[in-house]
Tab-separated table of C-alpha atoms and ligand atoms in Angstrom:
chain	number	residue	atom	x	y	z
A	1	UNK	CA	14.057	-48.959	-50.204
A	2	UNK	CA	17.297	-46.973	-49.242
A	3	UNK	CA	17.019	-45.630	-45.914
A	4	UNK	CA	18.259	-42.803	-44.292
A	5	UNK	CA	19.084	-41.272	-41.330
A	6	UNK	CA	20.157	-37.025	-41.772
A	7	UNK	CA	21.909	-36.120	-39.388
A	8	UNK	CA	20.553	-32.050	-39.000
A	9	UNK	CA	23.362	-30.337	-37.505
A	10	UNK	CA	27.727	-30.428	-38.865
A	11	UNK	CA	29.395	-29.657	-35.633
A	12	UNK	CA	30.677	-31.571	-33.243
A	13	UNK	CA	27.385	-33.985	-31.830
A	14	UNK	CA	26.627	-34.541	-35.966
A	15	UNK	CA	29.746	-35.990	-36.381
A	16	UNK	CA	29.433	-37.841	-33.511
A	17	UNK	CA	26.115	-38.920	-33.695
A	18	UNK	CA	27.427	-40.080	-38.085
A	19	UNK	CA	30.163	-42.025	-36.499
A	20	UNK	CA	28.705	-43.453	-34.133
A	21	UNK	CA	25.347	-45.374	-35.711
A	22	UNK	CA	28.497	-47.303	-38.078
A	23	UNK	CA	29.780	-48.144	-34.729
A	24	UNK	CA	26.143	-49.524	-33.829
A	25	UNK	CA	26.060	-51.134	-37.588
A	26	UNK	CA	23.797	-49.093	-39.549
A	27	UNK	CA	24.270	-49.361	-42.982
A	28	UNK	CA	22.286	-47.796	-44.389
A	29	UNK	CA	22.573	-43.705	-46.059
A	30	UNK	CA	24.168	-41.604	-43.246
A	31	UNK	CA	23.313	-37.862	-44.569
A	32	UNK	CA	24.852	-34.778	-42.354
A	33	UNK	CA	22.956	-31.233	-43.216
A	34	UNK	CA	24.868	-28.456	-40.976
A	35	UNK	CA	24.194	-24.846	-42.090
A	36	UNK	CA	27.704	-23.790	-41.837
A	37	UNK	CA	30.258	-23.480	-45.048
A	38	UNK	CA	32.743	-25.547	-42.862
A	39	UNK	CA	33.117	-29.266	-41.941
A	40	UNK	CA	32.964	-29.743	-37.879
A	41	UNK	CA	35.574	-27.692	-36.377
A	42	UNK	CA	36.656	-27.441	-32.423
A	43	UNK	CA	34.881	-24.423	-30.671
A	44	UNK	CA	36.231	-23.969	-27.444
A	45	UNK	CA	39.662	-22.378	-28.935
A	46	UNK	CA	37.235	-20.013	-30.440
A	47	UNK	CA	37.415	-18.034	-27.012
A	48	UNK	CA	41.144	-18.823	-26.458
A	49	UNK	CA	44.754	-19.903	-28.803
A	50	UNK	CA	42.559	-19.048	-31.646
A	51	UNK	CA	40.993	-15.609	-30.755
A	52	UNK	CA	44.002	-14.518	-29.766
A	53	UNK	CA	45.989	-15.943	-32.211
A	54	UNK	CA	43.457	-17.492	-35.499
A	55	UNK	CA	46.414	-16.836	-38.583
A	56	UNK	CA	44.304	-16.131	-41.804
A	57	UNK	CA	41.348	-18.469	-42.249
A	58	UNK	CA	42.825	-20.536	-43.944
A	59	UNK	CA	44.722	-21.621	-40.631
A	60	UNK	CA	42.408	-21.404	-38.274
A	61	UNK	CA	40.050	-24.141	-40.090
A	62	UNK	CA	42.687	-26.769	-40.509
A	63	UNK	CA	43.873	-26.185	-36.727
A	64	UNK	CA	40.469	-26.383	-35.640
A	65	UNK	CA	39.107	-29.061	-38.186
A	66	UNK	CA	38.194	-32.374	-36.630
A	67	UNK	CA	39.721	-35.468	-38.094
A	68	UNK	CA	37.254	-37.969	-39.954
A	69	UNK	CA	37.264	-41.391	-37.615
A	70	UNK	CA	37.674	-44.672	-39.145
A	71	UNK	CA	34.326	-46.087	-38.470
A	72	UNK	CA	32.988	-42.518	-40.516
A	73	UNK	CA	32.989	-43.781	-43.687
A	74	UNK	CA	29.867	-43.990	-46.129
A	75	UNK	CA	28.644	-40.451	-45.016
A	76	UNK	CA	27.554	-37.712	-47.487
A	77	UNK	CA	28.199	-33.759	-45.954
A	78	UNK	CA	25.904	-31.482	-46.756
A	79	UNK	CA	27.075	-28.054	-46.040
A	80	UNK	CA	25.700	-24.827	-46.425
A	81	UNK	CA	22.561	-25.235	-46.351
A	82	UNK	CA	19.629	-24.504	-43.094
A	83	UNK	CA	16.651	-27.491	-42.596
A	84	UNK	CA	13.838	-25.176	-42.129
A	85	UNK	CA	10.747	-27.016	-41.213
A	86	UNK	CA	10.069	-30.546	-40.942
A	87	UNK	CA	6.867	-32.738	-40.813
A	88	UNK	CA	7.901	-35.909	-38.136
A	89	UNK	CA	4.184	-37.305	-39.163
A	90	UNK	CA	4.873	-37.627	-42.752
A	91	UNK	CA	9.142	-37.670	-41.751
A	92	UNK	CA	10.645	-35.102	-43.918
A	93	UNK	CA	12.415	-32.426	-43.171
A	94	UNK	CA	12.634	-28.755	-45.620
A	95	UNK	CA	15.994	-27.532	-46.738
A	96	UNK	CA	16.071	-23.427	-47.436
A	97	UNK	CA	16.053	-23.776	-50.992
A	98	UNK	CA	12.243	-25.970	-50.692
A	99	UNK	CA	13.753	-29.504	-50.707
A	100	UNK	CA	11.922	-32.111	-49.076
A	101	UNK	CA	14.068	-34.906	-48.177
A	102	UNK	CA	12.590	-38.097	-46.247
A	103	UNK	CA	14.430	-39.752	-43.253
A	104	UNK	CA	13.772	-42.880	-41.969
A	105	UNK	CA	15.740	-42.045	-38.776
A	106	UNK	CA	16.043	-38.401	-37.579
A	107	UNK	CA	19.441	-37.544	-35.194
A	108	UNK	CA	18.834	-33.725	-34.075
A	109	UNK	CA	22.341	-31.626	-33.683
A	110	UNK	CA	21.878	-28.197	-34.241
A	111	UNK	CA	22.974	-27.010	-30.796
A	112	UNK	CA	22.839	-24.005	-29.506
A	113	UNK	CA	23.048	-19.956	-31.270
A	114	UNK	CA	24.337	-16.733	-28.961
A	115	UNK	CA	21.234	-14.975	-27.114
A	116	UNK	CA	21.692	-10.758	-27.704
A	117	UNK	CA	21.341	-8.125	-25.397
A	118	UNK	CA	17.715	-6.425	-25.339
A	119	UNK	CA	18.963	-3.034	-25.211
A	120	UNK	CA	18.499	-0.065	-27.821
A	121	UNK	CA	21.226	1.807	-29.875
A	122	UNK	CA	23.181	1.043	-32.999
A	123	UNK	CA	24.354	-2.427	-33.890
A	124	UNK	CA	27.538	-2.214	-35.545
A	125	UNK	CA	30.550	-2.929	-33.395
A	126	UNK	CA	28.785	-5.128	-31.558
A	127	UNK	CA	30.432	-9.857	-31.390
A	128	UNK	CA	29.164	-12.594	-30.757
A	129	UNK	CA	31.034	-15.388	-30.409
A	130	UNK	CA	30.093	-18.801	-31.099
A	131	UNK	CA	32.301	-19.486	-34.526
A	132	UNK	CA	35.266	-19.233	-36.544
A	133	UNK	CA	33.601	-16.498	-38.288
A	134	UNK	CA	32.476	-14.172	-35.237
A	135	UNK	CA	35.731	-15.424	-33.898
A	136	UNK	CA	37.389	-14.257	-36.437
A	137	UNK	CA	35.404	-11.199	-36.877
A	138	UNK	CA	36.402	-10.215	-33.601
A	139	UNK	CA	40.330	-10.633	-33.379
A	140	UNK	CA	40.293	-8.068	-36.146
A	141	UNK	CA	38.716	-5.547	-33.579
A	142	UNK	CA	41.066	-6.718	-31.039
A	143	UNK	CA	43.548	-4.238	-30.743
A	144	UNK	CA	46.643	-3.097	-28.062
A	145	UNK	CA	44.541	-0.563	-26.554
A	146	UNK	CA	41.359	-1.314	-27.939
A	147	UNK	CA	38.331	-0.560	-25.506
A	148	UNK	CA	36.428	-3.716	-24.687
A	149	UNK	CA	32.797	-3.706	-23.092
A	150	UNK	CA	32.357	-7.344	-22.481
A	151	UNK	CA	28.720	-8.405	-21.672
A	152	UNK	CA	28.009	-11.400	-18.908
A	153	UNK	CA	30.558	-13.326	-17.609
A	154	UNK	CA	29.400	-16.813	-17.755
A	155	UNK	CA	32.416	-19.106	-19.782
A	156	UNK	CA	32.227	-17.433	-22.714
A	157	UNK	CA	32.564	-13.863	-20.980
A	158	UNK	CA	35.854	-14.262	-18.848
A	159	UNK	CA	37.684	-16.291	-21.876
A	160	UNK	CA	37.251	-13.764	-23.587
A	161	UNK	CA	38.102	-11.215	-21.175
A	162	UNK	CA	40.983	-12.785	-19.820
A	163	UNK	CA	41.896	-13.283	-23.964
A	164	UNK	CA	41.645	-9.845	-24.671
A	165	UNK	CA	43.223	-8.321	-22.001
A	166	UNK	CA	46.128	-10.539	-23.008
A	167	UNK	CA	46.376	-8.619	-26.484
A	168	UNK	CA	46.818	-5.540	-24.711
A	169	UNK	CA	43.041	-4.406	-24.985
A	170	UNK	CA	41.634	-1.865	-22.000
A	171	UNK	CA	38.833	-4.100	-20.637
A	172	UNK	CA	35.651	-3.837	-18.250
A	173	UNK	CA	33.316	-7.230	-17.524
A	174	UNK	CA	30.020	-6.277	-17.303
A	175	UNK	CA	28.957	-8.953	-14.909
A	176	UNK	CA	25.415	-9.111	-14.438
A	177	UNK	CA	22.999	-10.355	-11.874
A	178	UNK	CA	25.549	-13.353	-10.849
A	179	UNK	CA	29.699	-12.934	-10.370
A	180	UNK	CA	31.939	-14.667	-12.968
A	181	UNK	CA	31.408	-17.789	-13.613
A	182	UNK	CA	29.138	-18.124	-10.432
A	183	UNK	CA	26.375	-20.461	-11.786
A	184	UNK	CA	28.373	-23.372	-12.718
A	185	UNK	CA	31.605	-22.526	-10.223
A	186	UNK	CA	29.907	-20.962	-6.781
A	187	UNK	CA	30.551	-18.305	-4.890
A	188	UNK	CA	33.598	-19.170	-3.864
A	189	UNK	CA	35.325	-19.968	-6.617
A	190	UNK	CA	33.747	-17.393	-8.695
A	191	UNK	CA	35.374	-14.851	-6.191
A	192	UNK	CA	38.726	-16.007	-7.433
A	193	UNK	CA	37.861	-15.723	-10.851
A	194	UNK	CA	37.241	-12.423	-10.133
A	195	UNK	CA	40.492	-11.906	-8.531
A	196	UNK	CA	42.302	-13.543	-11.137
A	197	UNK	CA	40.633	-11.259	-13.813
A	198	UNK	CA	41.027	-8.113	-12.144
A	199	UNK	CA	44.783	-8.417	-11.524
A	200	UNK	CA	45.309	-8.287	-15.084
A	201	UNK	CA	43.864	-4.765	-15.849
A	202	UNK	CA	40.391	-6.185	-16.479
A	203	UNK	CA	37.457	-3.710	-14.571
A	204	UNK	CA	34.932	-5.748	-13.307
A	205	UNK	CA	31.338	-4.628	-13.007
A	206	UNK	CA	29.224	-6.710	-10.240
A	207	UNK	CA	25.589	-6.643	-9.926
A	208	UNK	CA	24.779	-4.312	-13.470
A	209	UNK	CA	22.831	-4.761	-16.560
A	210	UNK	CA	22.985	-3.080	-19.471
A	211	UNK	CA	20.329	-0.213	-20.499
A	212	UNK	CA	21.281	1.077	-23.516
A	213	UNK	CA	23.964	0.954	-26.089
A	214	UNK	CA	25.283	4.757	-27.242
A	215	UNK	CA	27.315	6.126	-30.698
A	216	UNK	CA	25.873	6.787	-33.983
A	217	UNK	CA	26.800	4.311	-36.484
A	218	UNK	CA	28.763	2.070	-34.512
A	219	UNK	CA	28.721	1.326	-30.647
A	220	UNK	CA	30.367	3.277	-28.469
A	221	UNK	CA	29.765	3.616	-25.338
A	222	UNK	CA	27.556	1.237	-23.113
A	223	UNK	CA	24.838	2.584	-20.898
A	224	UNK	CA	24.492	0.250	-17.407
A	225	UNK	CA	21.862	-0.220	-15.007
A	226	UNK	CA	23.645	1.827	-11.990
A	227	UNK	CA	23.850	5.167	-14.122
A	228	UNK	CA	27.350	3.954	-15.077
A	229	UNK	CA	28.748	4.280	-18.225
A	230	UNK	CA	31.504	2.733	-19.793
A	231	UNK	CA	33.428	3.762	-23.437
A	232	UNK	CA	34.305	0.811	-25.669
A	233	UNK	CA	35.514	0.574	-29.335
A	234	UNK	CA	34.178	-3.033	-29.120
A	235	UNK	CA	31.476	-5.116	-27.532
A	236	UNK	CA	31.242	-8.911	-27.158
A	237	UNK	CA	28.028	-10.192	-25.831
A	238	UNK	CA	28.191	-13.040	-24.033
A	239	UNK	CA	24.741	-13.499	-22.090
A	240	UNK	CA	23.713	-17.048	-22.951
A	241	UNK	CA	22.433	-19.063	-25.737
A	242	UNK	CA	19.258	-20.158	-27.677
A	243	UNK	CA	18.356	-23.658	-28.656
A	244	UNK	CA	18.218	-23.514	-32.319
A	245	UNK	CA	14.647	-25.357	-32.943
A	246	UNK	CA	12.334	-23.372	-34.980
A	247	UNK	CA	12.828	-26.296	-37.643
A	248	UNK	CA	11.272	-28.241	-35.233
A	249	UNK	CA	8.021	-26.249	-34.128
A	250	UNK	CA	4.429	-27.618	-35.265
A	251	UNK	CA	5.502	-31.690	-34.395
A	252	UNK	CA	3.469	-31.950	-30.607
A	253	UNK	CA	7.069	-31.826	-29.578
A	254	UNK	CA	8.537	-29.427	-25.856
A	255	UNK	CA	10.816	-27.198	-27.297
A	256	UNK	CA	10.907	-24.428	-24.009
A	257	UNK	CA	14.629	-25.016	-23.303
A	258	UNK	CA	16.014	-27.531	-26.344
A	259	UNK	CA	14.865	-31.092	-26.992
A	260	UNK	CA	13.078	-32.720	-24.231
A	261	UNK	CA	14.678	-36.657	-23.984
A	262	UNK	CA	14.592	-39.417	-21.666
A	263	UNK	CA	17.970	-41.294	-21.105
A	264	UNK	CA	18.648	-42.463	-24.076
A	265	UNK	CA	17.991	-39.417	-25.658
A	266	UNK	CA	14.540	-40.237	-27.703
A	267	UNK	CA	12.950	-37.521	-27.871
A	268	UNK	CA	9.569	-37.794	-26.541
A	269	UNK	CA	6.284	-36.602	-28.118
A	270	UNK	CA	3.322	-34.814	-26.635
A	271	UNK	CA	1.793	-37.946	-24.492
A	272	UNK	CA	5.396	-38.458	-23.114
A	273	UNK	CA	6.222	-41.216	-25.417
A	274	UNK	CA	9.735	-41.161	-27.245
A	275	UNK	CA	8.653	-40.419	-31.259
A	276	UNK	CA	10.108	-43.287	-33.380
A	277	UNK	CA	12.777	-43.091	-35.101
A	278	UNK	CA	14.168	-39.559	-32.908
A	279	UNK	CA	16.769	-39.056	-31.423
A	280	UNK	CA	18.626	-35.686	-30.092
A	281	UNK	CA	22.574	-35.051	-28.974
A	282	UNK	CA	24.667	-32.755	-28.231
A	283	UNK	CA	24.607	-28.910	-25.965
A	284	UNK	CA	20.257	-29.150	-27.541
A	285	UNK	CA	19.236	-32.590	-26.052
A	286	UNK	CA	17.755	-31.665	-22.599
A	287	UNK	CA	17.622	-35.325	-20.805
A	288	UNK	CA	17.195	-36.680	-17.337
A	289	UNK	CA	20.061	-36.428	-14.667
A	290	UNK	CA	19.208	-40.407	-13.441
A	291	UNK	CA	22.039	-40.149	-10.893
A	292	UNK	CA	21.147	-37.830	-8.581
A	293	UNK	CA	17.856	-37.832	-9.570
A	294	UNK	CA	17.656	-33.736	-11.233
A	295	UNK	CA	15.423	-32.474	-13.852
A	296	UNK	CA	16.023	-33.269	-17.247
A	297	UNK	CA	18.418	-30.283	-17.991
A	298	UNK	CA	20.467	-29.119	-21.163
A	299	UNK	CA	24.311	-30.138	-20.699
A	300	UNK	CA	26.476	-27.265	-22.695
A	301	UNK	CA	29.834	-28.406	-22.208
A	302	UNK	CA	32.450	-30.446	-25.509
A	303	UNK	CA	31.789	-33.483	-23.632
A	304	UNK	CA	28.862	-33.920	-24.292
A	305	UNK	CA	28.149	-34.185	-28.392
A	306	UNK	CA	30.529	-37.106	-27.584
A	307	UNK	CA	29.372	-39.164	-24.366
A	308	UNK	CA	24.939	-38.236	-26.138
A	309	UNK	CA	26.506	-39.659	-29.532
A	310	UNK	CA	27.402	-42.554	-27.945
A	311	UNK	CA	23.761	-43.981	-26.031
A	312	UNK	CA	21.587	-41.784	-29.003
A	313	UNK	CA	22.661	-43.367	-32.236
A	314	UNK	CA	22.270	-46.833	-30.439
A	315	UNK	CA	19.050	-46.141	-29.743
A	316	UNK	CA	18.063	-44.921	-32.878
A	317	UNK	CA	19.597	-47.437	-34.756
A	318	UNK	CA	17.451	-50.475	-32.064
A	319	UNK	CA	14.720	-48.594	-32.635
A	320	UNK	CA	14.891	-48.286	-36.505
A	321	UNK	CA	15.608	-52.303	-36.547
A	322	UNK	CA	12.460	-52.622	-33.991
A	323	UNK	CA	14.348	-54.166	-31.330
A	324	UNK	CA	13.864	-52.157	-27.545
A	325	UNK	CA	17.172	-50.001	-26.539
A	326	UNK	CA	20.322	-51.452	-24.862
A	327	UNK	CA	21.148	-50.466	-21.597
A	328	UNK	CA	23.100	-47.687	-20.743
A	329	UNK	CA	24.620	-44.937	-18.537
A	330	UNK	CA	23.581	-41.132	-18.341
A	331	UNK	CA	26.916	-39.716	-19.544
A	332	UNK	CA	28.458	-37.890	-16.411
A	333	UNK	CA	28.914	-34.591	-17.287
A	334	UNK	CA	31.942	-31.953	-17.268
A	335	UNK	CA	33.559	-29.089	-18.633
A	336	UNK	CA	36.880	-26.926	-18.870
A	337	UNK	CA	37.924	-23.840	-18.818
A	338	UNK	CA	41.207	-21.715	-19.329
A	339	UNK	CA	41.473	-18.471	-17.566
A	340	UNK	CA	45.017	-16.717	-17.860
A	341	UNK	CA	46.757	-19.978	-18.472
A	342	UNK	CA	45.247	-21.838	-15.520
A	343	UNK	CA	42.660	-24.972	-16.408
A	344	UNK	CA	39.117	-25.608	-14.169
A	345	UNK	CA	38.145	-28.189	-14.948
A	346	UNK	CA	34.476	-29.641	-13.557
A	347	UNK	CA	32.289	-33.134	-13.157
A	348	UNK	CA	29.089	-33.806	-12.521
A	349	UNK	CA	26.586	-30.923	-11.181
A	350	UNK	CA	28.152	-27.910	-9.811
A	351	UNK	CA	25.280	-26.090	-10.719
A	352	UNK	CA	22.751	-28.313	-8.744
A	353	UNK	CA	24.490	-28.172	-5.559
A	354	UNK	CA	22.893	-27.228	-1.600
A	355	UNK	CA	25.715	-26.745	-0.354
A	356	UNK	CA	30.587	-26.546	-0.870
A	357	UNK	CA	32.997	-27.592	0.818
A	358	UNK	CA	36.236	-26.721	0.030
A	359	UNK	CA	38.498	-29.845	0.054
A	360	UNK	CA	41.922	-28.636	-0.602
A	361	UNK	CA	43.296	-25.064	-1.235
A	362	UNK	CA	42.601	-21.657	-1.139
A	363	UNK	CA	39.551	-20.514	-3.645
A	364	UNK	CA	41.239	-17.535	-3.336
A	365	UNK	CA	44.257	-18.369	-5.412
A	366	UNK	CA	42.901	-21.068	-7.845
A	367	UNK	CA	46.521	-20.733	-10.057
A	368	UNK	CA	48.412	-22.672	-6.599
A	369	UNK	CA	45.822	-25.362	-6.897
A	370	UNK	CA	41.980	-25.556	-5.117
A	371	UNK	CA	39.268	-28.418	-5.520
A	372	UNK	CA	35.971	-28.098	-4.776
A	373	UNK	CA	33.275	-30.004	-3.706
A	374	UNK	CA	29.554	-29.368	-4.201
A	375	UNK	CA	27.015	-31.972	-2.628
A	376	UNK	CA	23.244	-32.674	-1.558
A	377	UNK	CA	22.569	-33.377	1.622
A	378	UNK	CA	25.585	-35.916	2.150
A	379	UNK	CA	25.803	-36.743	-1.671
A	380	UNK	CA	29.040	-35.714	-3.584
A	381	UNK	CA	27.409	-34.324	-6.752
A	382	UNK	CA	30.520	-32.704	-8.213
A	383	UNK	CA	34.081	-31.741	-7.886
A	384	UNK	CA	35.846	-28.676	-9.601
A	385	UNK	CA	39.855	-27.940	-9.560
A	386	UNK	CA	41.638	-25.091	-10.363
A	387	UNK	CA	45.204	-25.267	-11.051
A	388	UNK	CA	45.655	-28.621	-10.223
A	389	UNK	CA	47.570	-31.912	-12.047
A	390	UNK	CA	45.329	-34.679	-14.262
A	391	UNK	CA	46.096	-36.882	-11.586
A	392	UNK	CA	44.497	-34.723	-9.198
A	393	UNK	CA	41.482	-34.285	-11.218
A	394	UNK	CA	41.072	-38.327	-12.365
A	395	UNK	CA	40.863	-38.572	-8.932
A	396	UNK	CA	37.829	-36.239	-7.657
A	397	UNK	CA	36.000	-37.232	-10.838
A	398	UNK	CA	36.129	-40.745	-9.431
A	399	UNK	CA	35.188	-39.723	-6.045
A	400	UNK	CA	32.045	-37.865	-7.961
A	401	UNK	CA	31.534	-41.508	-9.889
A	402	UNK	CA	31.665	-43.637	-6.850
A	403	UNK	CA	29.285	-41.261	-5.108
A	404	UNK	CA	26.688	-41.307	-7.236
A	405	UNK	CA	24.043	-43.070	-7.789
A	406	UNK	CA	24.677	-44.716	-10.804
A	407	UNK	CA	21.635	-45.851	-12.771
A	408	UNK	CA	21.505	-48.194	-15.239
A	409	UNK	CA	19.109	-47.989	-18.550
B	1	FAD	C1	33.290	-19.933	-28.162
B	1	FAD	C2	33.135	-21.185	-27.620
B	1	FAD	C3	33.893	-21.898	-26.524
B	1	FAD	C4	33.920	-23.384	-25.351
B	1	FAD	N1	34.568	-23.658	-24.653
B	1	FAD	C5	34.348	-24.891	-24.041
B	1	FAD	C6	35.371	-25.144	-23.112
B	1	FAD	O1	36.127	-24.252	-22.593
B	1	FAD	N2	34.511	-25.762	-22.244
B	1	FAD	C7	33.942	-27.073	-23.044
B	1	FAD	O2	33.731	-28.009	-22.059
B	1	FAD	N3	32.919	-26.415	-23.970
B	1	FAD	C8	32.763	-25.262	-24.552
B	1	FAD	N4	32.470	-25.202	-25.411
B	1	FAD	C9	31.119	-25.784	-25.868
B	1	FAD	C10	30.590	-26.717	-26.724
B	1	FAD	O3	32.249	-26.058	-28.233
B	1	FAD	C11	29.268	-26.984	-26.986
B	1	FAD	O4	29.615	-27.707	-26.158
B	1	FAD	C12	29.576	-27.518	-28.790
B	1	FAD	O5	30.519	-26.917	-29.991
B	1	FAD	C13	28.236	-28.489	-28.949
B	1	FAD	O6	28.243	-29.198	-30.512
B	1	FAD	P1	27.018	-29.371	-31.042
B	1	FAD	O7	27.535	-30.224	-32.281
B	1	FAD	O8	26.170	-29.241	-30.153
B	1	FAD	O9	26.580	-27.703	-31.584
B	1	FAD	P2	26.849	-26.930	-32.400
B	1	FAD	O10	28.122	-26.827	-31.878
B	1	FAD	O11	26.016	-25.474	-31.736
B	1	FAD	O12	26.228	-27.357	-33.263
B	1	FAD	C14	25.190	-26.807	-33.750
B	1	FAD	C15	25.348	-26.635	-35.855
B	1	FAD	O13	23.996	-27.098	-36.174
B	1	FAD	C16	23.840	-26.287	-37.138
B	1	FAD	N5	22.771	-25.898	-37.369
B	1	FAD	C17	21.453	-24.906	-36.510
B	1	FAD	N6	20.613	-25.005	-36.863
B	1	FAD	C18	20.813	-25.885	-38.328
B	1	FAD	C19	19.554	-25.276	-39.335
B	1	FAD	N7	18.859	-25.453	-39.182
B	1	FAD	N8	19.937	-25.790	-39.569
B	1	FAD	C20	21.056	-26.871	-40.670
B	1	FAD	N9	22.212	-26.391	-39.290
B	1	FAD	C21	22.271	-26.075	-38.476
B	1	FAD	C22	24.474	-24.953	-36.982
B	1	FAD	O14	25.124	-23.657	-37.937
B	1	FAD	C23	25.758	-25.551	-35.881
B	1	FAD	O15	26.876	-25.593	-36.690
B	1	FAD	C24	32.471	-23.384	-26.217
B	1	FAD	C25	31.275	-23.062	-27.011
B	1	FAD	C26	31.982	-21.887	-28.029
B	1	FAD	C27	30.983	-21.457	-27.986
């Protein structure tokens, strides 16, 4: 009897899960199914250097494609195929053409899609940024002098605004309720990021939201909650994301924000127990922060698919052969972002801090080197550093590791 693990989603999480299944000793079939036509590729450059200079679509894809690892042997890929439904009790999924496939194990790696701004007005001229096709389309629209309205000041909004400014566009950033990258970085560093943007000519509009778009066929203006109007040629909507969970509905899973998992990335059912043969990896997985005893959350950063796949794949294989999962340590979250050539690194859970303390440097001068510590009580739960050498970043990472209650699971 053929034993099959289906990996749903063919991006970084799907790729790493497939590789780790082989590392964990799975010799049966592995079938990776992904909606995009492209093999797995790297997303972070889509708002940075590839948005600035993608070249042809083929050149962009060649720059971004992940090189298959040696462990990725005998993996089947079905790209350009959307999974529309699943029946976990019957162990089947349904594809967009109506085909039904059975599985013994299932890895959920369908990630996120961008949220949209819920405001009336024309659709044309409003861009999103998640895929290579999104980046190519946005790049085409960015010319020197183009008036760009970026809505949302998280990582992707700030990076897009910086890249558009570097391309000579006239950029307005609609920050929303919080300042630039304020949720992950806190107020002090957020103000430093705003300074960097404004020094390069980005017009940062604070504490406003979009109420409507103007224009007959294409978007020509953005009406703001403070009564202001921005004239635009192009809009970039970067207001967060939604988990791609619709195909899992009807199975009694908690899908409120991604897929609820235990510390082994095993998906939890209605009874709070792991559903046999089911794990999740990457941006879509909501798992407990054992280090700091914080509630389960999703971690939308590049390191997460790799880190979670290393835990989820062996746990899935163990479950399929009737063994308990081996001990594992919950991954330490980490992220980076680049603004005008300044690298900002984060480690731990800064967004969950009760208090911040400056460890070195001046948050108002990020490029000159700064580090901020994030605390709950007296426990250091995260550090963000900017403009510092890699050795310093590793030092701060170690401090967070040493401070955290390292729970072996
Ligand atoms: C523009 C951009 C810049 C970023 N920059 C940084 C950065 O600087 N630093 C950092 O730490 N992180 C960054 N990230 C985040 C990082 O890229 C993500 O954390 C990572 O891509 C998550 O991988 P994933 O495989 O979990 O999900 P995704 O990459 O979202 O992949 C999910 C895949 O599943 C497919 N899919 C969805 N639904 C279905 C379905 N029903 N059937 C079949 N396939 C489906 C999707 O098409 C997609 O290919 C950035 C992300 C973006 C978009």
